[in-house]
Amino acid sequence: MATLNRTNVTERREVTILAPPSFAPGRVLHDVARLARYADLIYTLSLHRIHVRYKQSFLGLLWAVAQPVCLMAIYTVVFSHVAGMPSEGLPYAIFAYAALLPWIYFSSGLVAATNGIVSNAAFVRKVYFPREILPITYIVAALFDFLIGAIVLAALMWFYGVSVTVTALWALPIMLIAAIFTTGVALVSSATQVWVRDFGIAMPLLLQIWMFASPVVYPLAVVPPAWRGWYVLNPMVGIVENFRRVMLQRQPVDWHSFEISAAIALVLLPLAYMYFKSVDATMADVV
Amino acid sequence: MIDVTVQHIGKKYRIGPEASTEPLGRPRRPWWRRSEEFWAVRDVSFDVRRGEALGIIGANGAGKSTILKLLAGITTPTVGRIVVHGRLAALLEVGAGFHPELTGRENAYLNGSILGMRRREIAAKLPAIVDFAEVSRFLDVPLKYYSSGMYVRLGFSIAAHLDPDILLIDEVLAVGDLSFQRKCLQRIEELKRAGCTIIFISHDLGAVERLCDRAVLMRRGQTAGTGAPAEMIALYQQIIAEAAAEDFTASRERRAAEITYFEFRGSGRDGRTEFRTGEPLMVRMDWAASEDVGDVIFYVYFYTQDNVLCTQLTSEDGPRVDLRQGKGYVEFTCPELTLPPGIYHVDVGVRKREVARGYSLHWLNHCAVLHVLDGTAVRGTFYTPHTWRIVVDDAPTPLEP
């Protein structure tokens, strides 16, 4: 039987106050500090998401690349061979794949995270922990799929003879902004999903529209200049286009679109977090 | 030193309307009037001192679990506030957050981190957790292959090794076999001796009395009293008995035959409601018939707190009873009470033997309470009256105890 090590009784204890929910923006720092103490749970749960997904499947990790590779094949046939879409001098397959990678990170992470709280209802009702951890772990797990997909990108680049230059390092800040933006949207959608399930139902349709409003299957250059001012307000434009630029075209980021994406992501995240925490308080009563 | 202060907390829920029976049926009320308010807990205040064990008792729906949810931070109060000093661990359900596909070890990490442990801590305590749960051989087996006993043992063991400053436990000991229940109680006592503050919710009043220093009695979302566990348990029984008696007198209307009085008696002539397992028990029921009703059966049902029918006394097997206009009484005699310690709700009634329309003449639902105390040693769900003797071979005569 274990022995108990309870040292000095005069130890300093943290004080928790549980009170009715109120809108207090100052509490955000407090919430973030609390979240930081649960870093181990984020790690364990993210690992668990990845683990559970591939544990009993025969193809295992191959599933992580199945979606981008299949979409790449379909789009190559439809847009390149049938419709004759330009691809800025690159083989269309790799042109599409390099854009699909960050896009699928965003869309699959968002779909999983939106249902993140509802599908863990038993947890939410029975244990306390900062609930934002649930959507966050799905986004971390999506990052794992992204990394597996990136290996395939490297293989494709080798196959098509596209060389990598130092500009590829820009992919890191681009993906950081992508992660921040995805988290921001997921915090809003997962919390709202608890009250109205419409969000989850609308999500696949919304994402389909959103994808065609982003330069995934076509280059930014084909968008008429008159529309472009509005077009780049979509934060995914700056992310997808720039990722492809720095990976395949050996060019530095396009600052205009990247700044817009970064600004929207960085403003959205704290606002989304405040919204999430304000509904977090009564989530267990509803879910 | 106070570890937990609960100040005038209240929790209001909205109850939605009954769903429309047609799949696409139109809601009966406009959306803004579609829910009603319900206070699960109202104006509850109490303190828990450091190192103290506080029991929370009360009937189902009295608000006990809501209080625990509020203390655990799972949901927030509508009014009032709670101040908690120190690390609090809540065990509302054994194995909440277990995943069947993962192994015992992986689940220990998962569940431990959900309860707020760090991976390092879990790694350090894993041997003790596994040892206590008696699952060391199955540590790397997926949880879906565990027996329910192993599942429960692992869940309790993780929570019991958290080393919290304050531990909340809700009815979790109701699961698992007797020896494990005892082991859990031992562990809780150990934690308490080590200075851990404990808040304990249970229907097992015996455990509350043994373990707790103080108890809070909840009734319809409010505190009905705070004090020594024995006093609160007595008050609880009194409240149940009074409510039952109210029902008894309130349900008077004209019937062909009815029960007019009812009491439990011991070997003497005294009416009482507390008995020990193994003690003789007599039940007296007074009846009155305003007309001839023919062949009838008198019965007494005993239910647990969770509304499970345990046993009954009945005149069904006896000779035919032709009840004529008049009055009298029926007496049931049990040489030995076989119910284990606990609180039982009692139904009494009289019905016609022939099951047909209007066969129930008078039925009093939960009209009394029987409190059974520790008596003859009993393990299991009921006591079996028995005698025993020991025989020594080659001895001149058998030894009789």
XYZ file of C-alpha atoms in Angstrom:
688
model
C 0.000 0.000 0.000
C 1.268 3.439 -0.850
C 2.491 5.762 1.823
C 1.291 9.314 1.851
C 3.738 12.150 1.789
C 1.917 15.127 3.080
C 4.618 17.481 4.238
C 4.159 20.741 6.075
C 0.599 21.752 6.701
C 1.481 25.420 6.405
C 2.206 25.097 2.675
C 0.782 27.872 0.543
C -2.341 26.762 -1.174
C -3.931 28.187 -4.228
C -7.333 29.744 -3.742
C -10.090 29.046 -6.248
C -13.258 31.089 -6.304
C -16.274 29.602 -7.998
C -18.880 32.218 -8.747
C -21.614 32.929 -11.299
C -20.278 33.537 -14.798
C -19.599 37.153 -15.582
C -17.963 38.857 -18.502
C -14.531 39.902 -17.253
C -11.855 40.319 -19.915
C -9.203 40.512 -17.196
C -9.852 36.892 -16.335
C -8.365 35.795 -19.641
C -4.834 35.936 -18.218
C -5.964 33.872 -15.278
C -7.565 31.366 -17.634
C -4.443 31.115 -19.750
C -2.330 30.514 -16.635
C -4.688 27.719 -15.637
C -4.544 26.244 -19.129
C -0.753 26.236 -18.950
C -0.908 24.041 -15.862
C -2.839 21.496 -17.890
C -0.111 21.257 -20.543
C 0.341 17.593 -19.706
C -3.316 16.903 -20.383
C -3.096 18.596 -23.791
C -0.120 16.404 -24.565
C -1.728 13.179 -23.325
C -5.064 13.827 -25.008
C -3.499 14.809 -28.352
C -1.413 11.669 -28.279
C -4.551 9.751 -27.468
C -6.438 11.246 -30.441
C -3.690 10.178 -32.834
C -3.378 6.802 -31.198
C -7.066 5.918 -31.167
C -7.527 6.954 -34.768
C -4.891 4.644 -36.160
C -4.854 1.901 -33.561
C -7.142 -0.643 -35.136
C -6.993 0.408 -38.765
C -5.127 -1.805 -41.155
C -3.565 0.982 -43.220
C -2.691 2.951 -40.100
C -0.730 6.089 -40.831
C -1.395 5.810 -44.575
C -4.825 7.262 -43.842
C -3.182 10.554 -42.911
C -2.040 10.969 -46.511
C -4.995 9.280 -48.199
C -7.165 12.401 -48.188
C -4.679 14.911 -49.659
C -3.320 12.392 -52.170
C -6.780 11.364 -53.417
C -7.974 14.964 -53.675
C -4.783 15.819 -55.518
C -5.441 13.039 -58.033
C -9.078 14.085 -58.565
C -8.302 17.788 -58.937
C -5.416 17.051 -61.285
C -7.721 15.125 -63.597
C -10.636 17.555 -63.381
C -8.958 20.953 -63.274
C -5.754 20.327 -65.143
C -6.596 17.693 -67.750
C -10.265 18.560 -68.301
C -10.508 22.284 -67.542
C -6.942 23.248 -68.400
C -6.331 25.324 -65.268
C -2.927 27.106 -65.251
C -0.542 26.180 -62.466
C 2.212 28.788 -62.686
C 4.660 26.598 -64.526
C 4.548 23.807 -61.953
C 3.208 20.295 -62.508
C -0.464 20.643 -61.515
C -0.366 17.664 -59.140
C 2.258 19.181 -56.894
C 0.734 22.641 -57.316
C -2.555 21.347 -55.911
C -0.976 19.146 -53.261
C 1.083 21.976 -51.749
C -2.123 23.995 -51.278
C -4.222 21.064 -50.104
C -1.818 20.366 -47.264
C -2.450 23.560 -45.249
C -6.093 23.600 -46.387
C -6.787 20.091 -45.092
C -4.999 20.925 -41.873
C -7.469 23.765 -41.394
C -10.615 21.991 -42.579
C -10.150 18.572 -40.955
C -8.901 20.154 -37.733
C -11.921 22.426 -37.687
C -14.460 19.667 -38.376
C -13.051 17.451 -35.614
C -12.708 20.326 -33.156
C -16.237 21.617 -33.768
C -17.625 18.359 -32.418
C -14.854 18.152 -29.848
C -17.002 19.081 -26.879
C -20.229 17.425 -27.909
C -18.500 14.115 -28.625
C -16.829 14.192 -25.220
C -20.022 15.055 -23.348
C -19.492 12.328 -20.763
C -16.204 13.940 -19.812
C -17.577 17.425 -19.668
C -20.379 16.397 -17.343
C -18.246 14.370 -14.963
C -14.857 15.981 -14.614
C -13.562 19.502 -14.440
C -10.708 20.652 -16.658
C -10.355 23.696 -18.921
C -12.711 22.674 -21.728
C -10.809 24.538 -24.444
C -8.385 21.631 -24.208
C -10.836 19.442 -26.131
C -10.926 21.442 -29.393
C -7.231 22.253 -29.046
C -6.214 18.594 -28.928
C -7.998 17.919 -32.227
C -6.048 20.743 -33.830
C -2.790 19.348 -32.447
C -3.720 15.917 -33.805
C -4.415 17.492 -37.214
C -0.931 18.964 -37.104
C 0.411 15.433 -36.831
C -1.446 14.471 -40.021
C -0.052 17.602 -41.629
C 3.494 16.513 -40.819
C 2.927 13.061 -42.297
C 1.469 14.764 -45.391
C 4.539 16.996 -45.574
C 6.733 13.926 -46.007
C 4.712 13.074 -49.108
C 5.172 16.662 -50.314
C 8.935 16.239 -49.973
C 8.722 13.014 -51.970
C 6.654 14.705 -54.701
C 9.112 17.598 -54.889
C 11.960 15.155 -55.334
C 9.973 13.264 -57.965
C 9.135 16.383 -59.999
C 12.595 17.854 -59.481
C 11.399 20.932 -57.562
C 14.296 22.051 -55.409
C 13.883 23.458 -51.916
C 15.449 26.757 -51.001
C 15.807 28.687 -47.786
C 12.468 30.408 -48.446
C 10.829 27.151 -47.336
C 11.625 28.195 -43.757
C 8.780 30.695 -44.114
C 6.464 27.716 -43.877
C 6.963 27.756 -40.105
C 5.456 31.215 -39.401
C 2.786 30.546 -42.025
C 1.729 27.344 -40.308
C 1.856 29.091 -36.936
C -0.657 31.637 -38.237
C -2.703 28.778 -39.701
C -2.750 27.053 -36.306
C -3.749 30.268 -34.516
C -6.515 30.972 -37.004
C -7.828 27.394 -36.875
C -7.845 27.484 -33.071
C -9.718 30.774 -33.071
C -12.432 29.526 -35.400
C -12.616 26.165 -33.587
C -13.103 27.805 -30.180
C -16.124 29.674 -31.512
C -17.588 26.750 -33.452
C -17.095 24.104 -30.752
C -18.647 26.269 -28.036
C -21.582 27.241 -30.242
C -22.079 23.621 -31.277
C -22.978 22.807 -27.657
C -26.110 24.979 -27.906
C -27.036 24.746 -31.558
C -25.975 21.693 -33.480
C -26.541 23.511 -36.781
C -22.902 24.487 -36.834
C -21.691 20.930 -37.208
C -24.233 20.215 -39.918
C -23.373 23.341 -41.880
C -19.624 22.893 -41.520
C -18.921 20.529 -44.464
C -20.901 22.734 -46.854
C -19.335 25.892 -45.501
C -15.854 24.438 -45.866
C -16.535 23.391 -49.440
C -17.522 26.942 -50.355
C -14.597 28.279 -48.378
C -12.140 26.049 -50.245
C -13.255 27.349 -53.619
C -12.939 30.863 -52.247
C -9.282 30.138 -51.494
C -6.504 29.580 -54.050
C -6.307 25.829 -53.593
C -7.175 24.461 -57.038
C -6.282 27.637 -58.935
C -3.469 30.196 -58.615
C -4.093 33.598 -57.047
C -3.125 35.110 -60.415
C -6.375 33.997 -62.095
C -8.484 36.036 -59.649
C -9.521 39.252 -61.470
C -7.531 42.215 -60.058
C -10.770 44.104 -59.384
C -11.879 41.416 -56.934
C -8.533 40.870 -55.315
C -8.906 43.560 -52.642
C -11.904 41.720 -51.212
C -10.594 38.290 -52.020
C -7.537 38.515 -49.783
C -9.695 39.380 -46.782
C -10.231 35.628 -46.550
C -7.469 34.664 -44.098
C -6.978 31.308 -45.792
C -5.814 33.105 -48.969
C -2.697 34.435 -47.259
C -2.009 31.048 -45.689
C -2.562 28.745 -48.679
C -1.033 30.987 -51.344
C 2.029 31.830 -49.287
C 2.640 28.235 -48.262
C 2.754 27.254 -51.919
C 4.922 30.234 -52.823
C 7.630 29.544 -50.274
C 7.668 25.796 -50.757
C 7.482 25.483 -54.523
C 8.159 28.822 -56.147
C 11.242 29.833 -54.161
C 9.773 33.253 -53.452
C 9.472 35.128 -50.154
C 5.981 35.620 -48.707
C 3.533 38.026 -50.233
C 3.387 40.500 -47.382
C 0.047 42.027 -48.156
C -1.958 38.802 -47.925
C 0.180 37.400 -45.108
C -0.309 40.498 -42.977
C -4.055 40.287 -43.402
C -4.104 36.619 -42.398
C -1.835 37.240 -39.418
C -3.818 40.266 -38.249
C -7.147 38.455 -38.448
C -5.769 35.345 -36.714
C -4.146 37.321 -33.910
C -7.226 39.445 -33.244
C -9.613 36.511 -33.509
C -7.856 34.217 -31.045
C -8.209 36.320 -27.856
C -11.788 37.281 -28.746
C -12.689 33.668 -29.487
C -11.077 32.593 -26.233
C -13.088 35.140 -24.245
C -16.268 33.958 -25.905
C -15.403 30.340 -25.221
C -14.672 30.975 -21.551
C -17.897 32.883 -21.090
C -19.980 29.913 -22.246
C -17.652 27.328 -20.682
C -19.194 27.998 -17.252
C -22.548 26.432 -18.056
C -21.515 24.018 -20.783
C -21.921 20.962 -18.541
C -25.604 21.790 -17.976
C -26.425 21.766 -21.653
C -24.152 19.364 -23.500
C -8.699 26.657 9.191
C -11.430 26.545 6.590
C -10.746 24.718 3.314
C -14.060 25.158 1.578
C -16.543 27.965 2.118
C -19.919 27.720 0.461
C -21.821 31.002 0.591
C -25.503 31.153 -0.255
C -25.145 29.231 -3.473
C -28.052 28.542 -5.768
C -28.254 26.723 -9.067
C -31.063 27.287 -11.491
C -31.723 24.971 -14.398
C -34.051 25.430 -17.315
C -36.253 22.492 -18.040
C -37.159 22.133 -21.666
C -40.670 21.164 -22.772
C -41.582 17.617 -23.639
C -40.576 16.890 -27.190
C -43.284 16.878 -29.777
C -44.330 13.353 -30.619
C -44.249 13.890 -34.366
C -40.773 14.052 -35.902
C -41.410 17.396 -37.520
C -44.252 18.402 -35.246
C -44.746 22.052 -34.533
C -43.616 23.245 -31.111
C -46.544 24.035 -28.870
C -45.110 27.190 -27.416
C -43.047 30.037 -28.885
C -39.303 29.625 -28.315
C -39.008 32.305 -25.636
C -41.511 30.572 -23.393
C -40.419 27.042 -24.067
C -38.553 26.384 -20.829
C -39.330 26.503 -17.158
C -37.044 27.390 -14.304
C -36.103 24.973 -11.611
C -33.834 25.563 -8.631
C -31.846 22.381 -7.981
C -30.042 24.058 -5.084
C -31.124 27.179 -3.278
C -29.375 29.301 -0.652
C -27.020 26.635 0.652
C -24.157 27.638 2.933
C -21.632 25.569 4.860
C -17.941 25.408 5.691
C -15.574 22.484 5.598
C -12.624 22.680 7.950
C -9.174 21.414 7.048
C -8.777 17.701 7.643
C -12.461 17.241 8.290
C -14.713 14.696 6.613
C -18.097 16.162 5.759
C -20.958 13.952 4.683
C -23.831 15.181 2.543
C -27.009 13.146 2.881
C -30.555 13.430 1.618
C -33.088 11.737 -0.581
C -32.684 11.422 -4.355
C -33.199 14.805 -5.973
C -32.371 16.747 -2.816
C -29.517 18.520 -4.605
C -26.529 16.554 -3.299
C -24.989 15.832 -6.661
C -25.572 19.379 -7.874
C -23.570 20.641 -4.900
C -20.764 18.274 -5.742
C -20.767 19.418 -9.372
C -20.568 23.006 -8.215
C -17.730 22.233 -5.796
C -15.844 20.374 -8.508
C -16.152 23.349 -10.865
C -17.967 21.298 -13.489
C -20.674 23.909 -13.580
C -20.950 27.329 -11.945
C -23.535 28.531 -9.427
C -26.291 30.883 -10.556
C -25.912 32.900 -7.355
C -23.514 32.859 -4.428
C -19.916 31.748 -4.364
C -17.585 29.011 -3.247
C -14.030 29.566 -2.048
C -11.706 26.568 -2.189
C -8.250 26.523 -0.601
C -6.010 23.940 -2.170
C -6.055 21.280 -4.839
C -9.397 19.618 -5.165
C -10.030 16.276 -6.822
C -13.535 15.076 -7.555
C -14.548 11.500 -8.134
C -18.072 11.789 -9.484
C -17.932 8.696 -11.543
C -15.332 6.006 -11.482
C -13.401 5.906 -14.704
C -14.892 9.054 -16.245
C -12.594 9.671 -19.167
C -11.471 6.111 -19.691
C -11.096 5.003 -23.276
C -11.793 1.337 -24.079
C -9.257 1.091 -26.923
C -6.339 2.181 -24.780
C -4.451 -0.055 -22.380
C -4.681 0.176 -18.615
C -1.395 2.030 -18.498
C -2.404 4.558 -21.171
C -5.719 5.087 -19.424
C -3.962 5.662 -16.120
C -2.049 8.499 -17.769
C -5.135 9.838 -19.500
C -7.384 9.700 -16.451
C -4.646 11.001 -14.167
C -4.022 14.024 -16.346
C -7.739 14.733 -16.600
C -7.862 14.779 -12.821
C -5.033 17.316 -12.886
C -1.908 15.183 -12.363
C 1.305 15.699 -14.256
C 2.800 12.851 -16.260
C 5.826 12.763 -13.970
C 3.606 12.354 -10.927
C 1.619 9.599 -12.588
C 4.769 7.752 -13.575
C 5.965 7.923 -9.967
C 2.672 6.680 -8.582
C 1.840 4.103 -11.221
C 3.219 1.137 -9.236
C 1.129 2.090 -6.197
C -1.967 2.674 -8.336
C -1.628 -0.667 -10.078
C -0.884 -2.465 -6.854
C -3.970 -1.043 -5.144
C -6.197 -1.805 -8.138
C -4.805 -5.364 -8.419
C -4.468 -5.089 -12.200
C -0.688 -5.409 -12.616
C -1.006 -8.415 -14.930
C -3.378 -6.538 -17.224
C -1.583 -3.229 -17.388
C -0.847 -3.480 -21.098
C -4.196 -4.951 -22.090
C -6.786 -2.647 -23.704
C -9.433 -1.586 -21.232
C -12.237 -3.107 -23.288
C -11.057 -6.534 -22.145
C -11.229 -5.597 -18.460
C -13.917 -6.989 -16.184
C -16.180 -4.350 -14.686
C -14.553 -4.950 -11.311
C -11.089 -4.259 -12.689
C -12.401 -1.146 -14.406
C -13.818 0.246 -11.184
C -10.745 -0.657 -9.167
C -8.426 1.116 -11.573
C -10.662 4.202 -11.625
C -10.870 4.524 -7.883
C -7.212 3.765 -7.441
C -6.107 6.608 -9.729
C -8.262 9.134 -7.902
C -7.204 7.847 -4.500
C -3.544 8.357 -5.352
C -3.883 11.945 -6.515
C -2.846 13.276 -3.121
C -5.376 16.087 -3.275
C -5.876 18.609 -0.486
C -9.609 18.084 -0.788
C -11.283 14.951 -2.114
C -14.912 14.860 -3.272
C -16.526 11.455 -3.537
C -19.989 10.803 -4.903
C -21.513 7.412 -4.282
C -18.674 5.662 -6.042
C -18.386 3.038 -3.364
C -21.719 1.608 -4.375
C -19.886 -0.230 -7.130
C -17.413 -3.035 -6.766
C -17.552 -6.019 -4.482
C -17.655 -5.860 -0.713
C -13.965 -6.455 -0.138
C -13.075 -3.673 -2.546
C -15.609 -1.339 -0.958
C -13.949 -1.950 2.370
C -10.541 -1.330 0.848
C -11.782 1.980 -0.577
C -13.176 3.093 2.754
C -9.862 2.181 4.354
C -8.025 4.252 1.791
C -10.337 7.208 2.412
C -9.722 6.914 6.155
C -6.002 6.805 5.479
C -6.192 9.950 3.370
C -8.166 11.607 6.121
C -5.583 10.706 8.744
C -2.926 12.198 6.480
C -4.766 15.525 6.640
C -6.873 15.374 3.486
C -10.222 17.151 3.659
C -13.047 14.927 2.486
C -16.527 15.646 1.201
C -18.515 12.455 0.926
C -21.926 11.848 -0.580
C -23.580 8.524 -0.012
C -26.812 6.681 0.541
C -24.853 4.355 2.772
C -25.690 6.094 6.029
C -23.553 3.630 7.949
C -20.480 4.696 5.997
C -21.327 8.374 6.521
C -21.668 7.832 10.252
C -18.404 5.912 10.468
C -16.318 8.162 8.247
C -17.613 11.682 8.702
C -17.078 14.219 11.453
C -20.039 16.282 10.393
C -22.952 15.951 8.031
C -25.170 18.283 6.024
C -28.725 17.136 5.444
C -30.205 18.299 2.157
C -33.883 18.498 1.439
C -35.484 19.818 -1.745
C -32.388 21.815 -2.665
C -31.924 23.414 0.729
C -30.048 22.513 3.886
C -32.354 20.967 6.450
C -29.605 20.815 9.044
C -25.883 20.609 9.771
C -24.349 18.743 12.674
C -23.058 15.450 13.996
C -23.684 12.618 11.507
C -25.771 10.598 13.985
C -28.054 13.585 14.619
C -28.432 14.362 10.927
C -29.199 10.746 10.110
C -31.848 10.722 12.822
C -33.291 13.963 11.457
C -33.272 12.500 7.950
C -35.206 9.464 9.116
C -37.645 11.676 10.942
C -38.235 13.755 7.821
C -38.853 10.666 5.720
C -41.189 9.216 8.347
C -43.147 12.479 8.647
C -43.550 12.758 4.907
C -44.734 9.161 4.839
C -47.211 9.761 7.665
C -48.570 12.807 5.842
C -49.228 10.636 2.817
C -50.925 8.094 5.040
C -53.440 10.557 6.485
C -53.864 12.513 3.260
C -54.951 9.498 1.274
C -58.283 8.992 2.988
C -61.249 8.656 0.714
C -64.158 6.299 0.681
C -63.188 2.758 -0.169
C -64.821 -0.634 0.121
C -61.955 -1.690 2.380
C -59.008 0.253 3.695
C -55.991 0.180 5.967
C -56.618 2.597 8.812
C -53.494 2.066 10.875
C -50.136 0.450 10.457
C -47.090 -0.108 12.676
C -43.974 -2.200 13.232
C -43.541 -3.915 16.578
C -40.745 -5.814 18.250
C -41.205 -8.713 20.595
C -42.949 -6.334 23.007
C -46.124 -4.412 22.236
C -44.306 -1.153 21.455
C -44.510 0.436 17.985
C -41.130 1.509 16.582
C -39.273 1.869 13.281
C -35.720 0.860 14.211
C -34.843 -2.812 14.174
C -31.686 -4.872 14.071
C -30.986 -7.555 11.498
C -31.983 -10.886 13.023
C -34.454 -9.361 15.516
C -38.076 -10.539 15.566
C -40.405 -8.167 13.693
C -44.159 -7.903 13.820
C -46.381 -5.826 11.584
C -49.844 -4.808 12.634
C -52.320 -3.451 10.079
C -55.789 -2.248 11.095
C -58.473 -2.596 8.469
C -62.012 -1.369 8.026
C -64.507 -2.567 5.420
C -67.667 -0.644 4.607
C -69.169 -3.534 2.662
C -68.539 -7.222 2.017
C -65.580 -7.484 -0.347
C -64.893 -11.202 -0.522
C -61.500 -12.876 -0.821
C -58.654 -10.408 -0.174
C -54.882 -10.343 0.258
C -52.983 -8.061 2.660
C -49.401 -7.181 1.790
C -46.350 -5.196 2.897
C -43.550 -4.343 0.434
C -40.015 -3.288 1.371
C -38.015 -1.106 -1.039
C -34.411 0.101 -0.868
C -33.490 3.776 -1.176
C -33.019 3.167 -4.881
C -36.547 1.845 -5.142
C -35.643 -1.780 -5.632
C -38.251 -4.140 -4.202
C -36.415 -6.326 -1.661
C -39.057 -8.541 -0.190
C -42.664 -8.675 0.899
C -44.957 -10.002 3.579
C -48.233 -11.303 2.216
C -51.313 -13.258 3.160
C -51.481 -14.694 -0.360
C -50.413 -18.222 0.558
C -52.668 -18.476 3.588
C -56.268 -19.678 3.727
C -59.020 -17.797 1.931
C -60.039 -14.603 3.729
C -63.642 -13.534 3.308
C -63.672 -9.926 4.356
C -67.102 -8.839 5.551
C -68.299 -5.409 6.597
C -66.633 -4.400 9.868
C -63.127 -3.837 11.154
C -60.197 -5.609 12.710
C -56.495 -6.069 12.244
C -53.959 -8.296 10.512
C -50.694 -9.306 12.100
C -47.582 -10.522 10.262
C -44.880 -12.148 12.381
C -41.279 -12.586 11.258
C -39.196 -14.611 13.706
C -36.008 -13.042 12.357
C -35.584 -9.909 10.242
C -33.495 -10.853 7.209
C -32.926 -7.374 5.733
C -29.369 -6.034 5.995
C -28.763 -2.612 7.630
C -30.198 0.315 5.705
C -33.276 2.429 5.254
C -36.314 0.877 3.580
C -39.452 2.416 2.219
C -42.582 0.488 2.938
C -45.786 0.027 0.939
C -48.848 -1.530 2.538
C -52.129 -2.480 0.983
C -55.055 -4.720 0.568
C -56.346 -6.108 -2.711
C -58.835 -8.642 -4.028
C -57.323 -12.013 -4.805
C -58.794 -12.080 -8.269
C -56.800 -9.761 -10.538
C -59.393 -7.773 -12.462
C -60.506 -4.176 -12.884
C -60.616 -2.373 -9.534
C -58.964 -5.237 -7.689
C -56.724 -2.906 -5.676
C -58.781 -1.806 -2.702
C -56.257 0.337 -0.875
C -52.572 0.812 -1.600
C -50.316 3.141 0.394
C -47.176 3.877 -1.566
C -44.033 4.490 0.553
C -46.149 5.204 3.587
C -43.551 4.287 6.204
C -39.855 3.823 6.760
C -38.070 0.904 8.353
C -34.565 1.596 9.588
C -32.499 -1.541 9.968
C -29.405 -1.341 12.161
C -26.394 -3.610 12.492
C -27.420 -6.805 14.238
C -26.601 -10.375 13.349
C -23.534 -10.465 11.135
C -24.638 -10.234 7.505
C -22.632 -10.163 4.292
C -24.450 -10.050 1.007
C -27.911 -8.887 0.146
C -29.885 -10.594 2.926
C -29.471 -12.553 6.121
C -30.376 -16.246 6.097
C -31.579 -17.510 9.486
C -29.498 -20.496 10.460
C -28.016 -22.449 13.324
C -24.749 -24.285 13.436
C -22.837 -26.878 15.387
C -19.324 -28.231 15.377
C -18.430 -31.901 15.526
C -15.028 -33.180 16.638
C -14.315 -36.728 15.492
C -13.484 -39.193 18.259
C -14.983 -36.924 20.902
C -17.448 -38.668 23.164
C -20.320 -36.235 22.480
C -20.873 -33.396 19.886
C -20.158 -29.893 21.221
C -23.139 -27.576 21.048
C -22.403 -23.857 21.103
